[in-house]
Coordinates of C-alpha atoms in Angstrom, one line a residue:
M1 CA 0.0 0.0 0.0
C2 CA 1.0 3.6 -0.3
G3 CA 3.9 5.6 -1.5
I4 CA 6.3 7.7 0.6
A5 CA 8.7 10.6 -0.1
G6 CA 10.8 13.0 1.9
A7 CA 13.0 16.1 1.5
L8 CA 15.8 17.1 3.8
I9 CA 16.9 20.6 2.7
K10 CA 19.8 22.3 4.4
S11 CA 21.6 24.1 1.6
H12 CA 19.0 26.7 0.5
G13 CA 15.8 28.3 1.4
Q14 CA 13.1 26.2 -0.2
A15 CA 10.5 24.9 2.3
P16 CA 10.9 21.1 2.8
R17 CA 7.1 20.8 3.2
E18 CA 6.3 22.3 -0.1
V19 CA 8.9 20.1 -1.8
A20 CA 7.6 17.0 -0.1
E21 CA 4.0 17.9 -1.2
R22 CA 5.1 18.1 -4.8
M23 CA 7.0 14.8 -4.5
V24 CA 4.0 12.9 -3.0
A25 CA 1.7 14.4 -5.6
A26 CA 3.9 12.8 -8.3
I27 CA 3.2 9.3 -6.9
K28 CA -0.5 9.8 -6.0
H29 CA -1.5 6.8 -8.1
R30 CA 0.2 4.6 -5.3
G31 CA -2.3 5.9 -2.7
P32 CA -5.5 7.7 -3.7
D33 CA -7.1 7.4 -0.2
G34 CA -5.4 10.3 1.6
R35 CA -2.1 12.2 2.0
T36 CA -0.4 13.1 5.3
F37 CA 2.9 15.0 6.1
L38 CA 5.2 15.5 9.0
E39 CA 7.7 18.3 9.4
H40 CA 10.8 18.3 11.7
G41 CA 13.3 21.0 11.3
D42 CA 14.8 20.8 7.8
L43 CA 13.0 17.6 7.0
A44 CA 9.5 16.9 5.7
V45 CA 8.1 13.4 5.0
G46 CA 4.8 12.6 3.4
M47 CA 2.8 9.7 2.1
C48 CA -0.2 8.9 -0.1
R49 CA -2.3 6.1 1.3
L50 CA -3.9 3.1 -0.3
S51 CA -6.2 1.9 2.6
I52 CA -6.0 -1.9 3.0
N53 CA -5.7 -2.6 6.7
D54 CA -7.4 -0.7 9.6
L55 CA -9.2 1.5 7.1
E56 CA -10.2 4.1 9.7
G57 CA -7.2 4.1 12.1
G58 CA -4.2 3.4 9.9
T59 CA -3.4 7.0 9.0
Q60 CA 0.3 7.7 9.1
P61 CA 2.6 8.7 10.7
L62 CA 2.4 6.0 13.3
Y63 CA 4.2 6.6 16.6
N64 CA 5.9 4.8 19.5
K65 CA 4.6 5.1 23.0
S66 CA 6.1 8.5 23.8
G67 CA 5.5 10.0 20.3
S68 CA 9.2 10.6 19.9
V69 CA 9.4 8.2 17.0
A70 CA 7.3 8.7 13.8
V71 CA 7.0 6.1 11.1
F72 CA 5.9 6.4 7.5
Y73 CA 6.0 3.2 5.5
N74 CA 4.8 1.6 2.2
G75 CA 3.9 -2.0 2.4
E76 CA 2.6 -4.6 4.8
I77 CA 4.1 -6.3 7.9
Y78 CA 2.6 -9.8 7.7
N79 CA 3.8 -11.1 11.0
Y80 CA 2.5 -8.0 12.9
R81 CA 0.0 -10.0 15.0
E82 CA 2.8 -12.1 16.4
L83 CA 4.9 -9.0 17.0
R84 CA 2.0 -7.2 18.6
R85 CA 1.3 -10.0 21.1
E86 CA 4.9 -9.9 22.0
L87 CA 4.9 -6.2 22.5
E88 CA 1.6 -6.2 24.5
A89 CA 3.1 -8.8 26.8
S90 CA 5.9 -6.4 27.6
G91 CA 3.4 -3.6 28.4
V92 CA 3.0 -1.7 25.1
Q93 CA -0.4 -0.3 24.5
F94 CA -1.5 0.1 20.9
R95 CA -3.5 3.1 19.5
T96 CA -4.5 1.4 16.2
H97 CA -5.1 -1.9 14.6
C98 CA -2.6 -1.1 11.8
D99 CA 0.1 -3.6 11.1
G100 CA 2.8 -0.8 10.8
E101 CA 2.3 0.5 14.4
V102 CA 4.6 -2.3 15.6
I103 CA 7.6 -0.6 13.9
G104 CA 8.0 2.3 16.2
H105 CA 7.5 0.2 19.3
L106 CA 10.1 -2.4 18.1
Y107 CA 12.5 0.5 17.5
D108 CA 12.2 1.4 21.2
I109 CA 13.4 -2.1 22.2
H110 CA 15.6 -3.3 19.3
G111 CA 16.9 -0.1 17.7
E112 CA 18.1 -0.5 14.2
K113 CA 17.9 -4.3 14.5
L114 CA 14.1 -4.1 14.3
F115 CA 14.1 -4.7 10.6
E116 CA 15.4 -8.2 11.0
R117 CA 12.1 -9.0 12.8
L118 CA 9.8 -7.9 10.1
D119 CA 8.3 -10.5 7.7
G120 CA 6.9 -8.2 5.1
M121 CA 7.3 -6.0 2.1
F122 CA 8.2 -2.5 3.0
A123 CA 10.0 0.8 2.4
I124 CA 10.2 2.6 5.8
A125 CA 11.0 6.1 6.8
L126 CA 11.5 6.3 10.6
L127 CA 12.2 9.6 12.3
D128 CA 13.7 9.5 15.8
R129 CA 13.0 13.1 16.9
R130 CA 15.0 12.7 20.1
S131 CA 18.3 12.4 18.2
D132 CA 17.3 14.0 14.9
K133 CA 18.0 10.7 13.2
L134 CA 16.3 9.6 10.0
I135 CA 16.4 5.9 9.2
L136 CA 15.3 4.5 5.8
A137 CA 14.9 0.7 5.3
R138 CA 13.9 -1.7 2.6
D139 CA 12.5 -5.2 2.9
I140 CA 14.5 -8.5 2.7
P141 CA 13.4 -9.6 -0.8
G142 CA 13.2 -6.1 -2.3
E143 CA 9.5 -6.0 -3.1
K144 CA 8.9 -2.3 -2.2
P145 CA 11.2 0.3 -3.9
L146 CA 13.0 3.2 -2.3
Y147 CA 15.2 5.6 -4.3
Y148 CA 17.4 8.3 -2.8
Y149 CA 19.6 11.3 -3.9
E150 CA 22.3 12.9 -1.8
G151 CA 22.8 16.5 -2.7
T152 CA 25.3 19.0 -1.5
G153 CA 25.4 20.6 1.9
G154 CA 23.5 17.8 3.6
D155 CA 20.5 17.7 1.3
L156 CA 18.7 14.4 0.8
A157 CA 15.6 13.2 -1.0
F158 CA 14.0 9.8 -1.1
A159 CA 10.8 8.4 -2.6
S160 CA 9.0 5.2 -3.6
E161 CA 9.3 6.0 -7.3
L162 CA 11.9 7.9 -9.4
P163 CA 9.6 10.5 -10.9
A164 CA 9.0 12.0 -7.4
L165 CA 12.6 12.9 -7.1
R166 CA 12.5 15.1 -10.2
H167 CA 10.6 17.6 -7.9
F168 CA 13.6 18.0 -5.5
P169 CA 15.2 21.4 -6.1
G170 CA 18.7 21.3 -7.6
I171 CA 18.7 17.6 -8.2
D172 CA 21.4 16.3 -10.6
L173 CA 19.6 14.2 -13.2
S174 CA 22.6 13.5 -15.4
L175 CA 21.9 10.2 -17.3
S176 CA 24.1 7.2 -16.6
R177 CA 25.6 5.9 -19.8
Q178 CA 26.5 2.7 -18.0
A179 CA 22.9 2.1 -17.0
L180 CA 21.7 2.7 -20.5
W181 CA 24.3 0.3 -21.9
D182 CA 23.3 -2.4 -19.4
M183 CA 19.6 -2.1 -20.0
P184 CA 19.3 -4.0 -23.4
T185 CA 21.2 -6.9 -21.8
F186 CA 18.7 -7.3 -19.0
L187 CA 15.6 -5.2 -20.0
W188 CA 16.1 -3.2 -16.8
V189 CA 18.8 -1.2 -15.0
P190 CA 20.4 -3.5 -12.3
E191 CA 20.1 -2.1 -8.8
P192 CA 21.4 -0.2 -7.0
A193 CA 22.1 1.9 -10.1
T194 CA 19.3 3.9 -11.8
V195 CA 19.1 5.7 -15.1
Y196 CA 20.4 8.8 -13.2
E197 CA 24.1 8.9 -12.4
K198 CA 23.5 10.4 -8.9
V199 CA 20.3 8.6 -7.9
R200 CA 20.5 5.2 -6.3
T201 CA 18.2 2.5 -5.0
L202 CA 18.5 1.6 -1.4
P203 CA 19.5 -2.1 -1.7
R204 CA 17.1 -4.8 -0.5
S205 CA 17.8 -6.0 3.1
H206 CA 19.5 -2.7 3.9
Y207 CA 18.8 0.4 6.0
M208 CA 20.2 3.9 5.8
V209 CA 21.0 6.2 8.7
V210 CA 21.0 9.9 8.2
E211 CA 22.4 11.6 11.3
K212 CA 24.5 14.7 12.1
G213 CA 25.2 15.4 8.4
S214 CA 26.4 11.9 7.7
V215 CA 24.8 9.2 5.6
S216 CA 25.6 5.5 6.0
V217 CA 24.0 2.3 4.5
H218 CA 24.0 -1.0 6.4
P219 CA 22.9 -4.6 5.5
Y220 CA 20.7 -6.5 7.9
A221 CA 20.2 -10.3 8.1
N222 CA 17.3 -12.5 7.1
R223 CA 16.5 -14.2 10.4
F224 CA 13.5 -16.1 9.1
T225 CA 15.5 -19.3 8.9
D226 CA 13.3 -21.6 11.1
I227 CA 13.5 -24.4 8.5
A228 CA 13.4 -28.1 9.4
E229 CA 16.8 -29.3 10.5
T230 CA 16.9 -32.1 8.0
L231 CA 15.5 -32.2 4.4
D232 CA 17.4 -35.3 3.3
T233 CA 14.4 -37.5 2.7
P234 CA 11.7 -36.8 0.1
E235 CA 9.0 -36.9 2.7
A236 CA 10.7 -34.4 5.0
L237 CA 11.4 -32.1 2.0
V238 CA 7.9 -32.2 0.6
A239 CA 6.4 -31.6 4.0
E240 CA 8.6 -28.6 4.7
V241 CA 7.9 -27.0 1.3
R242 CA 4.2 -27.4 1.9
R243 CA 4.4 -25.9 5.4
V244 CA 6.6 -22.9 4.4
V245 CA 4.8 -22.0 1.2
E246 CA 1.3 -22.4 2.6
K247 CA 2.2 -20.3 5.6
S248 CA 3.5 -17.6 3.3
I249 CA 0.4 -17.5 1.2
K250 CA -1.9 -17.4 4.2
S251 CA 0.0 -14.6 5.8
R252 CA -0.2 -12.5 2.6
L253 CA -4.0 -12.6 2.8
L254 CA -3.8 -9.9 5.5
S255 CA -6.4 -7.4 4.3
D256 CA -9.6 -5.6 5.3
V257 CA -10.5 -5.3 1.6
P258 CA -11.3 -7.9 -1.1
V259 CA -8.3 -10.0 -2.3
G260 CA -7.7 -11.3 -5.8
S261 CA -5.1 -13.4 -7.6
F262 CA -3.3 -13.6 -10.9
L263 CA -4.1 -17.0 -12.5
S264 CA -2.3 -18.3 -15.5
G265 CA -3.5 -21.9 -15.1
G266 CA 0.1 -23.1 -14.5
L267 CA 1.5 -24.5 -11.3
D268 CA 2.6 -21.5 -9.4
S269 CA -0.4 -19.2 -9.7
S270 CA -2.7 -22.2 -9.2
I271 CA -1.1 -23.0 -5.9
V272 CA -1.5 -19.4 -4.7
A273 CA -5.0 -19.0 -6.0
T274 CA -6.2 -22.4 -4.6
I275 CA -4.9 -21.8 -1.1
A276 CA -6.2 -18.2 -1.1
A277 CA -9.6 -19.3 -2.2
R278 CA -9.7 -22.0 0.5
E279 CA -8.7 -19.5 3.2
K280 CA -10.8 -16.6 2.2
G281 CA -13.9 -18.6 1.1
H282 CA -14.0 -16.7 -2.2
I283 CA -11.6 -14.7 -4.3
D284 CA -11.5 -13.0 -7.7
T285 CA -9.0 -14.3 -10.2
F286 CA -7.6 -12.7 -13.3
S287 CA -5.9 -14.0 -16.4
I288 CA -4.9 -12.6 -19.7
G289 CA -5.1 -14.0 -23.2
F290 CA -3.4 -13.1 -26.5
E291 CA -4.1 -14.1 -30.1
A292 CA -3.4 -17.7 -30.7
L293 CA 0.3 -17.2 -31.6
A294 CA 3.1 -19.7 -31.2
D295 CA 5.3 -18.8 -28.2
P296 CA 8.9 -19.4 -29.2
Y297 CA 9.7 -20.3 -25.6
H298 CA 6.9 -22.6 -24.5
G299 CA 4.0 -23.7 -26.7
M300 CA 1.3 -21.2 -27.4
A301 CA 1.2 -17.6 -26.1
D302 CA -2.5 -17.8 -25.0
E303 CA -3.1 -19.8 -21.8
S304 CA -6.4 -18.2 -20.8
E305 CA -8.5 -21.4 -21.2
Q306 CA -6.3 -23.3 -18.7
A307 CA -6.7 -20.4 -16.3
A308 CA -10.5 -20.5 -16.7
E309 CA -10.5 -24.2 -16.0
T310 CA -8.6 -23.8 -12.7
A311 CA -11.0 -20.9 -11.8
R312 CA -14.0 -23.2 -12.2
L313 CA -12.4 -25.7 -9.9
I314 CA -11.7 -23.2 -7.1
K315 CA -15.0 -21.4 -7.7
S316 CA -13.5 -18.0 -8.1
T317 CA -15.1 -15.1 -9.8
H318 CA -12.9 -15.1 -12.9
H319 CA -12.0 -12.2 -15.1
A320 CA -10.4 -13.1 -18.5
I321 CA -8.8 -10.1 -20.2
H322 CA -8.2 -10.6 -23.9
V323 CA -5.7 -8.3 -25.5
T324 CA -4.2 -7.7 -28.9
G325 CA -0.9 -6.1 -30.0
K326 CA -2.9 -2.9 -30.5
D327 CA -4.2 -2.9 -26.9
F328 CA -0.6 -3.1 -25.6
L329 CA 0.6 -0.6 -28.1
D330 CA -1.9 1.9 -26.7
E331 CA -0.5 1.3 -23.1
L332 CA 3.2 1.8 -23.9
D333 CA 3.3 5.4 -22.6
T334 CA 1.5 4.4 -19.4
F335 CA 3.9 1.4 -19.0
I336 CA 7.1 3.5 -19.3
A337 CA 5.7 6.3 -17.2
H338 CA 5.1 4.0 -14.3
A339 CA 8.3 2.1 -14.7
G340 CA 10.0 5.4 -13.9
Q341 CA 13.1 4.7 -16.0
P342 CA 13.9 2.8 -19.2
Y343 CA 12.3 -0.6 -18.7
A344 CA 11.3 -3.3 -21.2
V345 CA 10.0 -6.4 -19.5
S346 CA 7.1 -6.8 -21.9
S347 CA 5.2 -9.2 -19.6
G348 CA 4.6 -6.1 -17.4
L349 CA 2.1 -5.0 -20.0
G350 CA 0.0 -8.0 -19.0
I351 CA 0.2 -7.1 -15.4
L352 CA -0.7 -3.5 -16.2
A353 CA -3.8 -4.8 -18.0
I354 CA -4.8 -7.1 -15.2
A355 CA -4.3 -4.3 -12.5
K356 CA -6.6 -2.0 -14.5
A357 CA -9.3 -4.7 -14.6
A358 CA -8.8 -5.5 -10.9
R359 CA -9.3 -1.9 -10.0
A360 CA -12.4 -1.7 -12.1
A361 CA -13.7 -4.8 -10.3
G362 CA -13.0 -3.2 -6.8
I363 CA -10.0 -5.4 -6.0
K364 CA -7.2 -3.6 -4.2
V365 CA -4.9 -6.6 -3.5
L366 CA -3.6 -9.1 -6.0
L367 CA -1.5 -12.2 -5.2
S368 CA 1.2 -13.3 -7.7
G369 CA 2.9 -16.6 -8.3
D370 CA 6.2 -15.0 -9.2
G371 CA 9.3 -16.4 -7.6
A372 CA 8.5 -20.1 -7.6
D373 CA 10.8 -20.8 -10.5
E374 CA 13.8 -19.1 -8.8
C375 CA 13.1 -20.7 -5.4
F376 CA 12.1 -24.3 -6.5
G377 CA 13.8 -24.9 -9.8
G378 CA 11.3 -24.0 -12.6
Y379 CA 13.3 -22.8 -15.6
S380 CA 13.8 -25.3 -18.4
W381 CA 17.5 -24.8 -18.6
Y382 CA 18.0 -26.0 -15.0
A383 CA 17.7 -29.6 -16.3
H384 CA 20.9 -29.0 -18.2
L385 CA 23.0 -27.3 -15.5
E386 CA 24.6 -30.5 -14.1
A387 CA 26.2 -31.2 -17.5
M388 CA 27.5 -27.7 -17.6
E389 CA 29.3 -28.0 -14.2
R390 CA 31.4 -30.8 -15.6
A391 CA 32.4 -28.8 -18.7
N392 CA 35.3 -26.4 -19.1
A393 CA 35.2 -23.2 -21.1
T394 CA 36.9 -23.6 -24.5
G395 CA 37.3 -19.9 -25.2
R396 CA 35.7 -20.5 -28.7
A397 CA 34.6 -17.3 -30.5
G398 CA 30.9 -16.6 -30.7
F399 CA 28.2 -16.5 -28.0
G400 CA 25.9 -19.3 -26.9
S401 CA 22.4 -18.3 -25.9
M402 CA 19.0 -19.9 -25.4
Q403 CA 17.7 -17.1 -27.6
N404 CA 19.4 -18.7 -30.6
V405 CA 16.2 -20.6 -31.6
G406 CA 17.4 -21.3 -35.1
Q407 CA 19.8 -23.8 -33.6
S408 CA 19.0 -27.2 -32.2
L409 CA 18.9 -27.5 -28.5
E410 CA 22.0 -29.6 -28.6
T411 CA 23.9 -26.9 -30.5
R412 CA 22.7 -24.2 -28.2
L413 CA 23.8 -26.1 -25.1
G414 CA 27.1 -26.8 -26.7
E415 CA 27.8 -23.2 -27.4
I416 CA 26.7 -22.1 -23.9
K417 CA 29.0 -24.8 -22.5
A418 CA 31.9 -23.3 -24.4
G419 CA 31.7 -20.0 -22.5
N420 CA 33.1 -19.1 -19.1
T421 CA 30.9 -18.8 -16.1
A422 CA 29.8 -15.2 -16.8
E423 CA 29.0 -16.0 -20.4
R424 CA 27.0 -19.0 -19.4
A425 CA 25.0 -17.0 -16.9
W426 CA 24.2 -14.5 -19.6
G427 CA 23.4 -17.2 -22.1
W428 CA 20.7 -19.0 -20.2
H429 CA 18.1 -16.2 -20.3
F430 CA 19.4 -12.7 -20.9
Y431 CA 19.2 -10.7 -24.1
A432 CA 21.5 -8.3 -26.1
H433 CA 25.1 -9.5 -26.4
E434 CA 27.9 -7.0 -25.9
S435 CA 28.8 -7.3 -29.6
E436 CA 25.2 -6.6 -30.7
K437 CA 25.1 -3.5 -28.5
A438 CA 28.4 -2.4 -29.9
R439 CA 26.8 -2.3 -33.4
L440 CA 23.7 -0.4 -32.1
F441 CA 25.2 2.2 -29.8
A442 CA 27.4 5.1 -31.1
S443 CA 31.1 4.6 -30.6
D444 CA 31.5 7.8 -28.6
F445 CA 28.7 6.6 -26.3
Q446 CA 30.6 3.4 -25.5
S447 CA 33.8 5.1 -24.3
G448 CA 34.9 4.0 -20.8
L449 CA 31.9 1.6 -20.2
Q450 CA 32.2 -1.7 -18.4
T451 CA 30.8 -5.0 -19.8
S452 CA 27.3 -5.9 -18.5
L453 CA 28.7 -9.3 -17.7
R454 CA 30.4 -7.8 -14.7
H455 CA 27.2 -8.6 -12.8
F456 CA 28.1 -12.3 -13.0
N457 CA 30.9 -14.2 -11.3
A458 CA 32.5 -11.1 -9.8
D459 CA 34.9 -13.2 -7.7
G460 CA 36.2 -15.1 -10.7
K461 CA 35.6 -18.6 -9.2
Q462 CA 34.1 -21.4 -11.2
W463 CA 30.4 -21.6 -10.4
R464 CA 28.7 -24.8 -9.2
T465 CA 25.3 -25.8 -10.6
I466 CA 23.4 -24.3 -7.7
D467 CA 25.2 -21.0 -8.1
Y468 CA 23.4 -20.3 -11.4
I469 CA 20.0 -20.8 -9.6
A470 CA 21.1 -18.6 -6.7
Q471 CA 22.0 -15.9 -9.2
D472 CA 18.5 -16.0 -10.7
R473 CA 17.0 -15.8 -7.2
N474 CA 19.3 -13.0 -6.0
F475 CA 19.6 -10.9 -9.2
Y476 CA 17.0 -11.8 -11.8
F477 CA 14.1 -12.1 -9.4
P478 CA 14.5 -8.8 -7.4
N479 CA 15.5 -6.8 -10.5
E480 CA 12.9 -8.1 -13.0
M481 CA 10.0 -9.8 -11.3
L482 CA 9.5 -7.8 -8.2
P483 CA 9.6 -4.3 -9.8
K484 CA 7.3 -5.5 -12.5
V485 CA 4.7 -6.6 -10.0
D486 CA 5.0 -3.4 -7.8
R487 CA 5.1 -0.7 -10.5
M488 CA 2.4 -2.2 -12.8
T489 CA -0.1 -3.0 -10.1
M490 CA 0.5 0.3 -8.3
A491 CA -0.1 2.1 -11.6
Y492 CA -3.8 1.4 -11.0
C493 CA -3.8 1.7 -7.2
V494 CA -3.6 -2.1 -6.6
E495 CA -1.2 -3.7 -4.3
G496 CA 0.7 -6.7 -5.7
R497 CA 1.9 -9.4 -3.2
V498 CA 4.4 -12.1 -3.9
P499 CA 4.1 -15.1 -1.5
F500 CA 7.2 -16.8 -3.0
A501 CA 9.3 -13.8 -2.0
A502 CA 8.7 -14.3 1.7
P503 CA 11.9 -14.3 3.7
E504 CA 11.2 -17.8 5.0
V505 CA 10.6 -19.1 1.4
L506 CA 14.0 -17.6 0.4
S507 CA 15.7 -19.3 3.3
L508 CA 14.2 -22.6 2.4
A509 CA 15.3 -22.2 -1.2
A510 CA 18.8 -21.4 -0.2
R511 CA 19.0 -24.8 1.5
L512 CA 18.0 -26.8 -1.6
N513 CA 20.3 -28.6 -4.0
L514 CA 19.6 -29.3 -7.6
D515 CA 18.3 -32.8 -7.0
Q516 CA 15.7 -31.4 -4.7
M517 CA 14.5 -29.0 -7.3
V518 CA 14.7 -31.0 -10.5
S519 CA 14.1 -34.8 -10.4
K520 CA 16.3 -37.3 -12.0
T521 CA 13.7 -37.7 -14.7
G522 CA 13.8 -34.0 -15.5
V523 CA 10.6 -32.9 -13.7
L524 CA 11.0 -29.2 -12.8
K525 CA 9.9 -27.9 -9.3
W526 CA 9.6 -31.5 -8.2
A527 CA 9.2 -30.8 -4.5
L528 CA 6.7 -28.0 -5.0
R529 CA 4.6 -30.2 -7.3
Q530 CA 4.6 -33.0 -4.7
A531 CA 3.9 -30.6 -1.9
F532 CA 0.6 -29.6 -3.4
S533 CA -0.4 -32.7 -5.2
D534 CA -3.4 -33.2 -3.0
V535 CA -5.0 -29.8 -3.7
L536 CA -4.3 -29.4 -7.5
P537 CA -5.7 -31.5 -10.3
A538 CA -3.4 -33.8 -12.2
H539 CA -3.4 -31.8 -15.4
V540 CA -2.0 -28.7 -13.5
L541 CA 0.6 -30.8 -11.7
A542 CA 1.7 -32.3 -15.0
R543 CA 1.7 -29.1 -17.0
P544 CA 5.2 -28.1 -18.2
K545 CA 6.7 -24.7 -17.6
H546 CA 4.9 -21.8 -19.4
G547 CA 5.9 -18.3 -18.6
F548 CA 3.9 -15.2 -19.4
N549 CA 5.5 -14.5 -22.7
V550 CA 4.4 -11.6 -24.9
P551 CA 4.9 -12.4 -28.6
I552 CA 7.2 -9.4 -29.0
D553 CA 9.3 -10.7 -31.9
H554 CA 6.1 -11.3 -34.0
W555 CA 4.7 -7.9 -33.2
L556 CA 7.9 -6.0 -34.0
R557 CA 8.0 -7.7 -37.4
N558 CA 4.4 -6.9 -38.1
D559 CA 2.0 -4.5 -36.3
W560 CA 4.7 -2.8 -34.2
A561 CA 7.2 -2.5 -37.1
H562 CA 6.8 1.3 -37.1
L563 CA 8.2 1.5 -33.6
V564 CA 11.5 0.2 -34.9
D565 CA 11.5 2.9 -37.6
E566 CA 10.6 5.7 -35.2
T567 CA 13.2 4.6 -32.6
F568 CA 16.2 4.8 -35.0
A569 CA 15.0 7.6 -37.2
E570 CA 17.2 10.6 -37.5
G571 CA 15.0 12.8 -35.3
S572 CA 14.5 10.3 -32.5
A573 CA 15.7 11.1 -29.0
L574 CA 18.3 8.3 -29.2
R575 CA 19.8 9.8 -32.3
K576 CA 19.6 13.4 -31.0
H577 CA 21.4 12.5 -27.8
G578 CA 24.0 10.7 -29.9
F579 CA 23.3 7.4 -28.1
V580 CA 23.0 5.3 -31.3
G581 CA 24.7 5.6 -34.6
A582 CA 23.4 6.3 -38.1
K583 CA 23.6 2.6 -39.0
S584 CA 21.6 1.5 -36.0
H585 CA 18.4 1.3 -37.9
A586 CA 19.8 -1.2 -40.3
V587 CA 21.3 -3.2 -37.5
A588 CA 18.0 -3.3 -35.6
L589 CA 16.1 -4.5 -38.7
E590 CA 18.7 -7.1 -39.3
M591 CA 18.4 -8.4 -35.8
I592 CA 14.6 -8.3 -35.8
N593 CA 14.4 -10.2 -39.1
N594 CA 16.9 -12.8 -38.2
Q595 CA 14.5 -15.6 -37.3
S596 CA 17.3 -17.8 -36.0
R597 CA 17.7 -15.6 -33.0
L598 CA 15.1 -13.9 -30.8
S599 CA 16.1 -10.2 -30.7
G600 CA 12.7 -8.7 -30.0
H601 CA 13.3 -7.9 -26.4
A602 CA 16.7 -6.4 -27.1
I603 CA 15.2 -4.0 -29.7
F604 CA 12.2 -3.4 -27.5
S605 CA 14.6 -2.1 -24.9
L606 CA 15.9 0.5 -27.3
I607 CA 12.3 1.4 -28.2
M608 CA 11.4 2.0 -24.6
M609 CA 14.6 3.8 -23.9
N610 CA 13.8 6.2 -26.7
R611 CA 10.2 6.6 -25.6
W612 CA 11.4 7.4 -22.0
L613 CA 14.0 9.9 -23.3
E614 CA 11.3 11.7 -25.4
N615 CA 8.8 12.0 -22.6
H616 CA 10.5 11.9 -19.3
A617 CA 14.2 13.0 -19.5
R618 CA 15.3 16.5 -19.0

C-alpha cells in the first residue's frame, strides 16, 4: 500500500514541506485514499495512502509510546499479529489496529535491528526526533522500492518512485551511460544503479541512517530461517515445502478489503489462488489471453483457457482479459511512465492490463505466483545445469544463448558450455550480447563503459550448478519480477503481493540442492509439485513450464514495425542524444528479421529507452 517521499533541505531556502508535497503528488497513483505529512526542522516526510488494513485508524505517521518516533511506510508487515502480542506482553499499548504500528515500538526495544524482525514488504522512513536521526529501510526480498539522492550541503531526497525525485530542487539528473548500456542486456537497470548517475536504489535488506550530516548504509540479516533441520528424505522435504509455502500464502492474505489473484493456469499461480480461495472462502482471479500465436519459448502464447478451468475448480469469480498487440501498443506510454526509467519487461504490459481490470472490479490486493521458478527450480535450462558443471570453457569465439532458436537445443547447449561462467550465466536467459550493443550504440557513447557481464561471477571462481540458480534468485528475481509486479499494479492503485518472495521461502530455497528441485527424470519444481499434489488437479501438476511471454518478436516484425523505424529515425531522441549511430536502424532491422535468434526484447529495450527519453528525460 501507499507511497512515501521525503525532503531534507539544508543548503538553500526552499521549504521542505512544499517540496515533499510536490513529490508525494507525483506518486498519488500509489495511494488515492489520503495524504499526510510531518515536518521536523529541515525535514519533511509525506505519504499517499492506499487503505487496506485498519481503514479508519491506519493514518500515518504512526508513533511509538512517547510519540518521539514517527513512522511512514509503504507495504505490509505480515507477522505483525505475532509481534503485537509480544509487545503487548511487555506492556506496550497500541493506538490502532494497523500492522505498521509495531515498527515504532520495536525500535524502542531493538533499535536498528528491528528490521530483522519484520516479515513483510516495506519501504520505511523512521524519524527519531530525540536524536534528529532519520532511518530508511527496505524489505528483505526487495518487493517495495526506495530511491534516494544525496545533494550538496547535507541535502537528501527519497521516494518510492523515481519521478517523485524530479521535484527535488537542484537535483542532478545526469543520465548514466552505464545504466543505458546495461539495459538492453537485462531489459532493466540493475540495482542499486538507476538511469540517473546520482540517484541510487536503497538495496534490499539494507537500511540507511542519516544523522548529524552523515549518511551510512548497512545490511541486515534474514533471520527467518526456522527451517526443518533435515531435508534429506523426500517426505521431509515435501512436508517442509508445503508448510513454508502455505504459511507464506496465508500470511499474505492480510487485508480488510477484497483480495484477488493472478491466475495463468500453471502450477505457481494455481497454488497461490487455490490456497487463497480456500482460506478466504472466495476470491476474484484474473488471467490474460493473446491471439493464438506460437510462443517461441513454451508452446502457445495464449493460456487463458487453462486459467479458466482452474478458476472453475476453485469457484473464483474469474476475469479473463483478452488483448491484442494494438491494446498493448496503446498502453506503452502508461507502461514506461510508471516504470519510472527505461524498462522493457514486456510481460509487465499484461500485469498492467490485469491491474486495470482488478481496480475496475473493486479489487485492491492481487497475489502473484512470481518467484517459484527461482526458489524451487522451474526454468527449463535447470535440467541442463549439471552437465555444464562438468564442462570447461573452450574460449571459442561466438556466443551461446538460449535465444538462438534457429539452432537445435544440442547446439545451443554446446555453445553455452563453451563459454566461461559469466558468459554461461548470460546465455541462459538474458538478451542483447555485448557485440550486438556495440553495433547499435554510437562509438562515442561506449567510451569507458564496463561490460554488462560484470554482474556475473565477480569473484572469478568457477560456479557450481546451484550458483546459477542462486544468481537467478538474487539478481533476476529482485530486478525483473518484483519491480514489474510493484510498478504495474500500483499504476492502478492495486497492491501486488508475492508469497514466494517471503523471507522464509527464500531461506528454504537457499537450503535446496539441484536434485531437490529437478528430479532425476527432469521434472522441474519437483518438490513444489509434490507438496501440493493433494490440492491441485493432475493436469495442472503435469503441465510443463509456461511463462507469461508476450509475442514481442512477432509484433515487431508486423503490427509494431513502425516502432523500430521511429526509434532509430534521424530525429529520434536516441539519435539526437548521440546514443545510437546512423547505421543503428539497419542493424536493428537485421536483428529483428533474423528468425534464427530472438532479438525482439533487445530491440524493444531501445524502443522503450527512446520513448522514455522523449517523454521523461530533462
